[in-house]
PDB file of C-alpha atoms in Angstrom:
ATOM      1  CA  MET L   1      76.265  96.597  86.939  1.00 73.00           C
ATOM      2  CA  PHE L   2      80.274  97.175  87.115  1.00 86.00           C
ATOM      3  CA  ALA L   3      79.209  99.218  90.840  1.00 87.00           C
ATOM      4  CA  LYS L   4      77.266  96.921  92.077  1.00 91.00           C
ATOM      5  CA  SER L   5      79.866  94.349  90.714  1.00 91.00           C
ATOM      6  CA  LEU L   6      82.576  96.158  93.280  1.00 95.00           C
ATOM      7  CA  ASN L   7      80.969  97.072  96.165  1.00 94.00           C
ATOM      8  CA  ASN L   8      80.039  93.485  96.368  1.00 95.00           C
ATOM      9  CA  ALA L   9      84.030  92.331  95.748  1.00 96.00           C
ATOM     10  CA  ALA L  10      84.528  95.163  98.251  1.00 97.00           C
ATOM     11  CA  GLY L  11      82.055  94.077 101.081  1.00 97.00           C
ATOM     12  CA  GLN L  12      83.180  90.451 100.607  1.00 97.00           C
ATOM     13  CA  ILE L  13      87.085  91.019 100.785  1.00 98.00           C
ATOM     14  CA  GLY L  14      86.185  93.300 103.699  1.00 97.00           C
ATOM     15  CA  ALA L  15      84.571  90.188 105.180  1.00 97.00           C
ATOM     16  CA  CYS L  16      87.494  88.219 104.782  1.00 98.00           C
ATOM     17  CA  LEU L  17      90.318  91.188 106.283  1.00 98.00           C
ATOM     18  CA  GLN L  18      88.801  90.962 109.240  1.00 97.00           C
ATOM     19  CA  GLN L  19      88.962  86.701 109.863  1.00 97.00           C
ATOM     20  CA  LEU L  20      92.684  86.942 108.558  1.00 98.00           C
ATOM     21  CA  MET L  21      92.947  89.726 111.622  1.00 98.00           C
ATOM     22  CA  ALA L  22      90.416  88.331 113.820  1.00 97.00           C
ATOM     23  CA  PRO L  23      92.890  85.875 115.023  1.00 97.00           C
ATOM     24  CA  LEU L  24      96.156  88.843 115.909  1.00 97.00           C
ATOM     25  CA  GLY L  25      93.854  90.532 119.033  1.00 96.00           C
ATOM     26  CA  ASP L  26      93.189  94.321 119.584  1.00 96.00           C
ATOM     27  CA  LEU L  27      96.958  95.704 120.563  1.00 97.00           C
ATOM     28  CA  PRO L  28      97.601  99.234 118.526  1.00 98.00           C
ATOM     29  CA  VAL L  29      99.515  97.573 115.093  1.00 98.00           C
ATOM     30  CA  VAL L  30      96.600  95.543 114.874  1.00 98.00           C
ATOM     31  CA  GLN L  31      93.847  98.790 115.118  1.00 98.00           C
ATOM     32  CA  ALA L  32      95.848  99.777 112.630  1.00 98.00           C
ATOM     33  CA  MET L  33      96.392  97.865 110.117  1.00 98.00           C
ATOM     34  CA  ARG L  34      92.737  96.688 110.638  1.00 98.00           C
ATOM     35  CA  TYR L  35      92.150 100.615 109.700  1.00 98.00           C
ATOM     36  CA  ALA L  36      94.781 100.933 106.961  1.00 98.00           C
ATOM     37  CA  THR L  37      92.501  97.823 105.090  1.00 98.00           C
ATOM     38  CA  SER L  38      89.543  99.747 105.915  1.00 96.00           C
ATOM     39  CA  GLY L  39      87.847 101.518 102.762  1.00 89.00           C
ATOM     40  CA  GLY L  40      89.069 102.379  99.778  1.00 90.00           C
ATOM     41  CA  LYS L  41      87.982 101.200  96.167  1.00 92.00           C
ATOM     42  CA  ARG L  42      89.293  97.564  96.459  1.00 96.00           C
ATOM     43  CA  LEU L  43      90.022  97.969  92.932  1.00 96.00           C
ATOM     44  CA  ARG L  44      92.190  95.292  92.760  1.00 97.00           C
ATOM     45  CA  GLY L  45      90.488  92.796  94.620  1.00 98.00           C
ATOM     46  CA  PHE L  46      87.678  92.582  92.452  1.00 98.00           C
ATOM     47  CA  LEU L  47      90.440  92.577  89.785  1.00 98.00           C
ATOM     48  CA  VAL L  48      91.405  89.177  91.471  1.00 98.00           C
ATOM     49  CA  LEU L  49      87.586  87.831  92.037  1.00 98.00           C
ATOM     50  CA  GLU L  50      86.601  88.976  88.199  1.00 97.00           C
ATOM     51  CA  THR L  51      89.318  87.334  86.531  1.00 97.00           C
ATOM     52  CA  ALA L  52      89.241  84.187  88.738  1.00 98.00           C
ATOM     53  CA  ARG L  53      85.435  84.396  87.960  1.00 97.00           C
ATOM     54  CA  LEU L  54      86.758  84.011  85.052  1.00 97.00           C
ATOM     55  CA  HIS L  55      88.577  81.484  84.669  1.00 97.00           C
ATOM     56  CA  GLY L  56      86.165  79.252  86.456  1.00 97.00           C
ATOM     57  CA  VAL L  57      87.870  79.675  90.172  1.00 97.00           C
ATOM     58  CA  ASP L  58      86.250  79.227  93.418  1.00 96.00           C
ATOM     59  CA  VAL L  59      85.479  82.879  95.125  1.00 95.00           C
ATOM     60  CA  ALA L  60      85.886  81.459  98.144  1.00 97.00           C
ATOM     61  CA  ARG L  61      89.416  81.033  97.102  1.00 98.00           C
ATOM     62  CA  ALA L  62      90.552  83.941  95.512  1.00 98.00           C
ATOM     63  CA  LEU L  63      88.701  85.827  98.426  1.00 98.00           C
ATOM     64  CA  TYR L  64      92.539  85.369 100.116  1.00 98.00           C
ATOM     65  CA  PRO L  65      94.700  85.907  96.863  1.00 98.00           C
ATOM     66  CA  ALA L  66      92.364  89.011  96.820  1.00 98.00           C
ATOM     67  CA  ALA L  67      92.807  90.161 100.811  1.00 98.00           C
ATOM     68  CA  ALA L  68      96.709  89.350 100.173  1.00 98.00           C
ATOM     69  CA  VAL L  69      97.026  91.916  97.242  1.00 98.00           C
ATOM     70  CA  GLU L  70      95.016  94.682  99.433  1.00 98.00           C
ATOM     71  CA  MET L  71      96.811  94.038 102.736  1.00 98.00           C
ATOM     72  CA  LEU L  72      99.519  94.542 100.545  1.00 98.00           C
ATOM     73  CA  HIS L  73      98.260  97.772  99.033  1.00 98.00           C
ATOM     74  CA  ALA L  74      97.988  99.232 102.435  1.00 98.00           C
ATOM     75  CA  TYR L  75     100.901  98.836 103.677  1.00 98.00           C
ATOM     76  CA  SER L  76     102.383 100.280 100.687  1.00 97.00           C
ATOM     77  CA  LEU L  77     100.539 103.321 101.356  1.00 97.00           C
ATOM     78  CA  VAL L  78     100.497 103.432 105.200  1.00 98.00           C
ATOM     79  CA  HIS L  79     104.617 103.593 104.877  1.00 97.00           C
ATOM     80  CA  ASP L  80     104.569 106.108 101.654  1.00 95.00           C
ATOM     81  CA  ASP L  81     101.781 108.125 103.848  1.00 96.00           C
ATOM     82  CA  LEU L  82     105.448 108.563 106.467  1.00 97.00           C
ATOM     83  CA  PRO L  83     107.222 111.855 106.864  1.00 96.00           C
ATOM     84  CA  CYS L  84     110.443 110.476 105.070  1.00 93.00           C
ATOM     85  CA  MET L  85     108.099 109.710 102.300  1.00 92.00           C
ATOM     86  CA  ASP L  86     105.194 111.357 100.570  1.00 90.00           C
ATOM     87  CA  ASP L  87     104.486 113.249 103.583  1.00 92.00           C
ATOM     88  CA  ASP L  88     101.216 112.707 104.090  1.00 93.00           C
ATOM     89  CA  ASP L  89      98.060 113.250 106.531  1.00 93.00           C
ATOM     90  CA  LEU L  90      95.185 112.206 104.765  1.00 92.00           C
ATOM     91  CA  ARG L  91      94.101 109.487 103.564  1.00 92.00           C
ATOM     92  CA  ARG L  92      90.784 108.172 102.345  1.00 86.00           C
ATOM     93  CA  GLY L  93      89.189 111.023 104.073  1.00 86.00           C
ATOM     94  CA  GLN L  94      90.571 110.034 106.395  1.00 93.00           C
ATOM     95  CA  PRO L  95      94.309 110.832 108.761  1.00 96.00           C
ATOM     96  CA  THR L  96      96.955 108.640 108.136  1.00 97.00           C
ATOM     97  CA  VAL L  97      98.471 105.938 110.102  1.00 97.00           C
ATOM     98  CA  HIS L  98     100.854 107.874 111.649  1.00 98.00           C
ATOM     99  CA  VAL L  99      98.909 110.694 112.378  1.00 97.00           C
ATOM    100  CA  LYS L 100      95.990 108.673 114.250  1.00 97.00           C
ATOM    101  CA  TRP L 101      98.512 106.657 116.031  1.00 98.00           C
ATOM    102  CA  ASP L 102     102.897 107.442 115.744  1.00 97.00           C
ATOM    103  CA  GLN L 103     105.787 106.683 113.769  1.00 98.00           C
ATOM    104  CA  ALA L 104     107.147 103.636 114.716  1.00 98.00           C
ATOM    105  CA  THR L 105     103.262 102.222 114.750  1.00 98.00           C
ATOM    106  CA  ALA L 106     103.014 102.889 111.364  1.00 98.00           C
ATOM    107  CA  VAL L 107     106.030 101.195 110.122  1.00 98.00           C
ATOM    108  CA  LEU L 108     105.246  98.060 112.026  1.00 98.00           C
ATOM    109  CA  ALA L 109     101.775  97.830 110.695  1.00 98.00           C
ATOM    110  CA  GLY L 110     102.470  98.532 107.845  1.00 98.00           C
ATOM    111  CA  ASP L 111     105.663  95.666 108.118  1.00 98.00           C
ATOM    112  CA  ALA L 112     103.289  93.364 109.557  1.00 98.00           C
ATOM    113  CA  LEU L 113      99.826  93.716 106.523  1.00 98.00           C
ATOM    114  CA  GLN L 114     103.022  92.503 104.197  1.00 98.00           C
ATOM    115  CA  THR L 115     104.145  89.574 105.955  1.00 98.00           C
ATOM    116  CA  LEU L 116     100.101  88.494 106.548  1.00 98.00           C
ATOM    117  CA  ALA L 117      99.783  89.181 102.575  1.00 98.00           C
ATOM    118  CA  PHE L 118     102.297  86.508 101.747  1.00 98.00           C
ATOM    119  CA  GLU L 119     101.411  83.469 104.892  1.00 98.00           C
ATOM    120  CA  THR L 120      97.218  84.603 103.494  1.00 98.00           C
ATOM    121  CA  LEU L 121      98.542  83.084  99.902  1.00 98.00           C
ATOM    122  CA  THR L 122      99.608  80.505 101.453  1.00 98.00           C
ATOM    123  CA  ARG L 123      96.951  79.333 103.442  1.00 97.00           C
ATOM    124  CA  VAL L 124      95.269  75.985 101.409  1.00 97.00           C
ATOM    125  CA  GLU L 125      91.888  77.800 101.604  1.00 97.00           C
ATOM    126  CA  THR L 126      93.851  79.457  98.563  1.00 97.00           C
ATOM    127  CA  SER L 127      94.313  76.728  96.377  1.00 97.00           C
ATOM    128  CA  ASN L 128      95.256  72.875  97.010  1.00 97.00           C
ATOM    129  CA  ASP L 129      97.405  72.772  94.634  1.00 97.00           C
ATOM    130  CA  PRO L 130     101.286  73.747  96.039  1.00 98.00           C
ATOM    131  CA  VAL L 131     101.997  75.108  93.404  1.00 98.00           C
ATOM    132  CA  VAL L 132      99.368  77.399  92.571  1.00 98.00           C
ATOM    133  CA  ARG L 133     100.016  78.727  95.115  1.00 98.00           C
ATOM    134  CA  LEU L 134     103.920  79.043  95.258  1.00 98.00           C
ATOM    135  CA  GLU L 135     103.455  81.018  92.267  1.00 98.00           C
ATOM    136  CA  LEU L 136     100.860  83.206  93.815  1.00 98.00           C
ATOM    137  CA  VAL L 137     103.630  84.128  96.557  1.00 98.00           C
ATOM    138  CA  ALA L 138     106.865  84.636  93.966  1.00 98.00           C
ATOM    139  CA  SER L 139     104.466  86.478  91.997  1.00 98.00           C
ATOM    140  CA  LEU L 140     103.031  88.775  94.471  1.00 98.00           C
ATOM    141  CA  ALA L 141     106.759  89.563  95.350  1.00 98.00           C
ATOM    142  CA  ARG L 142     108.534  90.554  92.198  1.00 98.00           C
ATOM    143  CA  ALA L 143     105.510  92.550  91.448  1.00 98.00           C
ATOM    144  CA  SER L 144     105.177  94.127  94.564  1.00 98.00           C
ATOM    145  CA  GLY L 145     109.463  94.648  95.495  1.00 97.00           C
ATOM    146  CA  ALA L 146     112.872  95.691  93.523  1.00 96.00           C
ATOM    147  CA  GLN L 147     111.369  94.778  90.643  1.00 95.00           C
ATOM    148  CA  GLY L 148     108.352  96.320  90.953  1.00 97.00           C
ATOM    149  CA  MET L 149     105.923  98.360  93.002  1.00 97.00           C
ATOM    150  CA  VAL L 150     108.910  99.183  95.222  1.00 97.00           C
ATOM    151  CA  LEU L 151     111.372 100.314  92.003  1.00 97.00           C
ATOM    152  CA  GLY L 152     108.521 102.751  91.540  1.00 95.00           C
ATOM    153  CA  GLN L 153     108.586 104.693  94.617  1.00 94.00           C
ATOM    154  CA  ALA L 154     112.699 104.851  94.556  1.00 95.00           C
ATOM    155  CA  LEU L 155     112.263 106.067  90.962  1.00 94.00           C
ATOM    156  CA  ASP L 156     110.086 108.521  92.396  1.00 91.00           C
ATOM    157  CA  ILE L 157     111.645 110.104  94.944  1.00 90.00           C
ATOM    158  CA  ALA L 158     114.888 109.727  93.089  1.00 91.00           C
ATOM    159  CA  ALA L 159     112.891 112.203  90.616  1.00 90.00           C
ATOM    160  CA  GLU L 160     112.402 114.192  93.387  1.00 85.00           C
ATOM    161  CA  THR L 161     116.242 115.464  93.910  1.00 87.00           C
ATOM    162  CA  ALA L 162     117.048 114.630  89.752  1.00 89.00           C
ATOM    163  CA  PRO L 163     118.483 118.105  87.419  1.00 88.00           C
ATOM    164  CA  GLU L 164     115.793 117.624  84.980  1.00 87.00           C
ATOM    165  CA  PRO L 165     112.453 116.575  84.733  1.00 88.00           C
ATOM    166  CA  LEU L 166     111.727 113.165  83.304  1.00 92.00           C
ATOM    167  CA  THR L 167     111.104 112.192  80.147  1.00 94.00           C
ATOM    168  CA  LEU L 168     107.979 110.436  79.066  1.00 95.00           C
ATOM    169  CA  THR L 169     109.735 107.094  78.138  1.00 95.00           C
ATOM    170  CA  GLU L 170     111.051 107.317  82.499  1.00 95.00           C
ATOM    171  CA  ILE L 171     107.521 108.036  83.890  1.00 94.00           C
ATOM    172  CA  THR L 172     105.606 105.779  82.060  1.00 95.00           C
ATOM    173  CA  HIS L 173     108.699 103.296  83.217  1.00 95.00           C
ATOM    174  CA  LEU L 174     108.431 104.325  87.515  1.00 95.00           C
ATOM    175  CA  GLN L 175     104.514 104.514  86.821  1.00 94.00           C
ATOM    176  CA  ASP L 176     104.558 100.415  85.552  1.00 95.00           C
ATOM    177  CA  GLY L 177     105.978  99.526  88.736  1.00 95.00           C
ATOM    178  CA  LYS L 178     104.894 102.238  91.352  1.00 94.00           C
ATOM    179  CA  THR L 179     101.273 101.731  89.781  1.00 94.00           C
ATOM    180  CA  GLY L 180     101.082  99.024  87.101  1.00 96.00           C
ATOM    181  CA  ALA L 181     102.723  95.804  88.727  1.00 97.00           C
ATOM    182  CA  LEU L 182     100.051  95.557  91.521  1.00 97.00           C
ATOM    183  CA  ILE L 183      97.265  95.787  89.414  1.00 97.00           C
ATOM    184  CA  ARG L 184      98.998  93.582  86.258  1.00 98.00           C
ATOM    185  CA  TRP L 185      99.409  91.181  89.254  1.00 98.00           C
ATOM    186  CA  SER L 186      95.690  91.624  90.914  1.00 98.00           C
ATOM    187  CA  ALA L 187      94.745  89.859  86.953  1.00 98.00           C
ATOM    188  CA  GLU L 188      96.756  87.415  86.271  1.00 98.00           C
ATOM    189  CA  ALA L 189      95.902  85.991  89.820  1.00 98.00           C
ATOM    190  CA  GLY L 190      92.929  83.978  88.280  1.00 98.00           C
ATOM    191  CA  ALA L 191      94.747  82.639  85.498  1.00 98.00           C
ATOM    192  CA  VAL L 192      97.476  81.798  87.564  1.00 98.00           C
ATOM    193  CA  MET L 193      95.064  79.819  89.847  1.00 98.00           C
ATOM    194  CA  ALA L 194      93.395  78.073  87.250  1.00 98.00           C
ATOM    195  CA  ARG L 195      96.979  77.345  85.470  1.00 97.00           C
ATOM    196  CA  ALA L 196      96.096  79.387  82.668  1.00 97.00           C
ATOM    197  CA  ASP L 197      97.495  81.744  79.858  1.00 97.00           C
ATOM    198  CA  VAL L 198      97.886  84.838  82.051  1.00 97.00           C
ATOM    199  CA  THR L 199      99.100  86.862  78.819  1.00 97.00           C
ATOM    200  CA  PRO L 200      95.670  88.219  77.595  1.00 97.00           C
ATOM    201  CA  MET L 201      94.820  89.807  81.379  1.00 97.00           C
ATOM    202  CA  ARG L 202      98.881  90.410  80.891  1.00 97.00           C
ATOM    203  CA  ASP L 203      97.868  93.291  77.278  1.00 97.00           C
ATOM    204  CA  TYR L 204      94.775  93.729  79.547  1.00 98.00           C
ATOM    205  CA  ALA L 205      96.135  94.959  82.898  1.00 97.00           C
ATOM    206  CA  THR L 206      98.987  96.491  81.679  1.00 97.00           C
ATOM    207  CA  ALA L 207      97.068  99.469  79.954  1.00 97.00           C
ATOM    208  CA  LEU L 208      94.322  99.621  82.724  1.00 96.00           C
ATOM    209  CA  GLY L 209      97.230  99.909  85.126  1.00 95.00           C
ATOM    210  CA  LEU L 210      98.375 103.082  83.094  1.00 95.00           C
ATOM    211  CA  ALA L 211      95.553 104.723  82.312  1.00 95.00           C
ATOM    212  CA  PHE L 212      94.843 104.723  86.339  1.00 94.00           C
ATOM    213  CA  GLN L 213      97.688 106.281  86.590  1.00 93.00           C
ATOM    214  CA  ILE L 214      97.957 109.030  83.698  1.00 94.00           C
ATOM    215  CA  ALA L 215      93.584 109.270  85.741  1.00 93.00           C
ATOM    216  CA  ASP L 216      95.556 110.278  88.997  1.00 90.00           C
ATOM    217  CA  ASP L 217      97.526 112.993  88.078  1.00 91.00           C
ATOM    218  CA  ILE L 218      94.359 114.259  85.835  1.00 92.00           C
ATOM    219  CA  LEU L 219      92.152 114.368  88.784  1.00 89.00           C
ATOM    220  CA  ASP L 220      96.085 116.098  90.603  1.00 85.00           C
ATOM    221  CA  VAL L 221      95.187 119.575  88.798  1.00 87.00           C
ATOM    222  CA  GLU L 222      91.313 118.774  87.964  1.00 83.00           C
ATOM    223  CA  GLY L 223      89.579 116.500  91.034  1.00 66.00           C
ATOM    224  CA  ASP L 224      87.860 117.343  94.391  1.00 65.00           C
ATOM    225  CA  ALA L 225      89.777 117.468  96.720  1.00 63.00           C
ATOM    226  CA  ALA L 226      87.115 116.219  99.278  1.00 58.00           C
ATOM    227  CA  LYS L 227      85.886 113.410  97.062  1.00 55.00           C
ATOM    228  CA  ALA L 228      89.116 112.803  96.789  1.00 54.00           C
ATOM    229  CA  GLY L 229      89.622 112.194 100.176  1.00 55.00           C
ATOM    230  CA  LYS L 230      93.683 113.291 100.325  1.00 55.00           C
ATOM    231  CA  ARG L 231      95.377 116.383  98.939  1.00 63.00           C
ATOM    232  CA  LEU L 232      95.616 117.098  95.829  1.00 57.00           C
ATOM    233  CA  GLY L 233      98.153 119.347  92.979  1.00 55.00           C
ATOM    234  CA  LYS L 234     101.206 118.304  95.487  1.00 64.00           C
ATOM    235  CA  ASP L 235     102.803 116.674  91.972  1.00 62.00           C
ATOM    236  CA  ALA L 236     102.927 120.299  89.902  1.00 57.00           C
ATOM    237  CA  ASP L 237     103.560 122.512  94.090  1.00 58.00           C
ATOM    238  CA  ALA L 238     106.532 120.257  93.895  1.00 60.00           C
ATOM    239  CA  GLY L 239     107.867 120.332  89.968  1.00 63.00           C
ATOM    240  CA  LYS L 240     107.691 116.388  89.334  1.00 75.00           C
ATOM    241  CA  ALA L 241     106.634 115.821  85.665  1.00 85.00           C
ATOM    242  CA  THR L 242     103.376 113.912  85.102  1.00 90.00           C
ATOM    243  CA  PHE L 243     101.267 112.718  82.573  1.00 94.00           C
ATOM    244  CA  VAL L 244      99.675 116.065  82.681  1.00 93.00           C
ATOM    245  CA  SER L 245     102.759 117.920  82.311  1.00 90.00           C
ATOM    246  CA  LEU L 246     104.323 116.507  80.054  1.00 93.00           C
ATOM    247  CA  LEU L 247     101.180 115.318  77.750  1.00 94.00           C
ATOM    248  CA  GLY L 248      98.904 118.383  78.512  1.00 94.00           C
ATOM    249  CA  LEU L 249      95.326 118.066  80.041  1.00 92.00           C
ATOM    250  CA  ASP L 250      94.398 117.545  76.295  1.00 93.00           C
ATOM    251  CA  GLY L 251      96.859 114.498  75.346  1.00 95.00           C
ATOM    252  CA  ALA L 252      96.976 112.997  78.574  1.00 94.00           C
ATOM    253  CA  LYS L 253      92.575 112.729  78.440  1.00 94.00           C
ATOM    254  CA  GLU L 254      93.131 111.402  75.172  1.00 95.00           C
ATOM    255  CA  ARG L 255      96.048 109.136  76.266  1.00 96.00           C
ATOM    256  CA  ALA L 256      94.244 107.292  78.981  1.00 94.00           C
ATOM    257  CA  ALA L 257      91.023 107.351  76.421  1.00 94.00           C
ATOM    258  CA  GLU L 258      93.626 105.019  73.881  1.00 96.00           C
ATOM    259  CA  LEU L 259      94.971 102.999  76.688  1.00 96.00           C
ATOM    260  CA  VAL L 260      91.449 101.464  78.004  1.00 96.00           C
ATOM    261  CA  ASP L 261      90.562 100.417  73.777  1.00 96.00           C
ATOM    262  CA  GLN L 262      93.048  98.089  74.749  1.00 97.00           C
ATOM    263  CA  ALA L 263      92.813  96.932  77.255  1.00 97.00           C
ATOM    264  CA  GLN L 264      89.121  96.056  76.382  1.00 96.00           C
ATOM    265  CA  ALA L 265      90.935  94.656  72.662  1.00 96.00           C
ATOM    266  CA  ALA L 266      92.963  92.221  75.341  1.00 97.00           C
ATOM    267  CA  LEU L 267      89.912  90.960  76.581  1.00 97.00           C
ATOM    268  CA  GLU L 268      88.182  89.815  72.616  1.00 96.00           C
ATOM    269  CA  PRO L 269      89.341  85.707  73.701  1.00 94.00           C
ATOM    270  CA  PHE L 270      86.397  86.034  76.481  1.00 96.00           C
ATOM    271  CA  GLY L 271      83.941  87.460  74.942  1.00 96.00           C
ATOM    272  CA  ALA L 272      81.154  88.502  76.876  1.00 95.00           C
ATOM    273  CA  LYS L 273      81.982  87.167  79.931  1.00 95.00           C
ATOM    274  CA  ALA L 274      84.474  89.794  79.974  1.00 96.00           C
ATOM    275  CA  ASP L 275      82.103  92.570  80.447  1.00 95.00           C
ATOM    276  CA  THR L 276      82.739  93.180  83.908  1.00 95.00           C
ATOM    277  CA  LEU L 277      85.974  93.539  83.466  1.00 96.00           C
ATOM    278  CA  ARG L 278      85.322  96.237  79.806  1.00 96.00           C
ATOM    279  CA  GLN L 279      83.145  98.708  82.676  1.00 95.00           C
ATOM    280  CA  ALA L 280      86.631  98.270  84.931  1.00 95.00           C
ATOM    281  CA  ALA L 281      88.474  99.918  82.307  1.00 94.00           C
ATOM    282  CA  ARG L 282      86.014 102.516  81.751  1.00 93.00           C
ATOM    283  CA  PHE L 283      85.869 103.104  85.532  1.00 92.00           C
ATOM    284  CA  VAL L 284      89.374 104.010  86.330  1.00 89.00           C
ATOM    285  CA  ILE L 285      89.204 106.934  84.005  1.00 88.00           C
ATOM    286  CA  ALA L 286      85.400 108.370  84.821  1.00 86.00           C
ATOM    287  CA  ARG L 287      86.004 107.751  88.806  1.00 80.00           C
ATOM    288  CA  ASP L 288      86.144 111.251  90.798  1.00 69.00           C
ATOM    289  CA  LYS L 289      88.603 109.415  93.836  1.00 68.00           C
TER     290      LYS L 289
END
């Protein structure tokens, strides 16, 4: 059930992304934008669609914030892969954008994806209510900027040259921004669109986001690079603190499982209607890429 829902969501979001970028022409920067948003699990967009469904929001409207967060996420990956950041040459089994084109095109493609994401949230197709559209824009800005994803990335870069490895509390704070903030926004979007209480979705997504990152750290140690579509073991090679280095492999797996239980417990108010989101929580620690 979950795999089918995830694949269906990915297809719908892909079609929406094509529609949004169709008027942009075919310059190299636009080609790079399309390339950067192709493939991937589209888990964040799926969370938007599924939480919208849970709150009675029309999927035709929810597709726009789903596409927006996928563009925002893609921009972050394009920039993270640059030589001045994580310096990666492989993403989703394909050359990274700066390798396939060049660094300037990668920077501009990321910039354009970020701005198009916010433009998309302002469209009347997202919601007839301007207050809802404004809240989606403002909350995504907080989640992606210096209070969220960018903060997490800055802390991660600083950790590379810090005299001491990060503590468990520090790395949890770092990952809550770098990975967790966008996942949390995605899970809250449906409630925001329905003008409903976001607390259950926030609790669900906070646990889910941390479980997701711990699973990433586990994959970095024991994953298959061919399946992951990217280089593995970089954190260990760099001597960076991770959940695995701090908790041990078994301890990290136990902590991830505890977080999945917490995420599922947060969905109790929705009963069986939230079963697909429960399956999503299990998926994040069972995935192989």
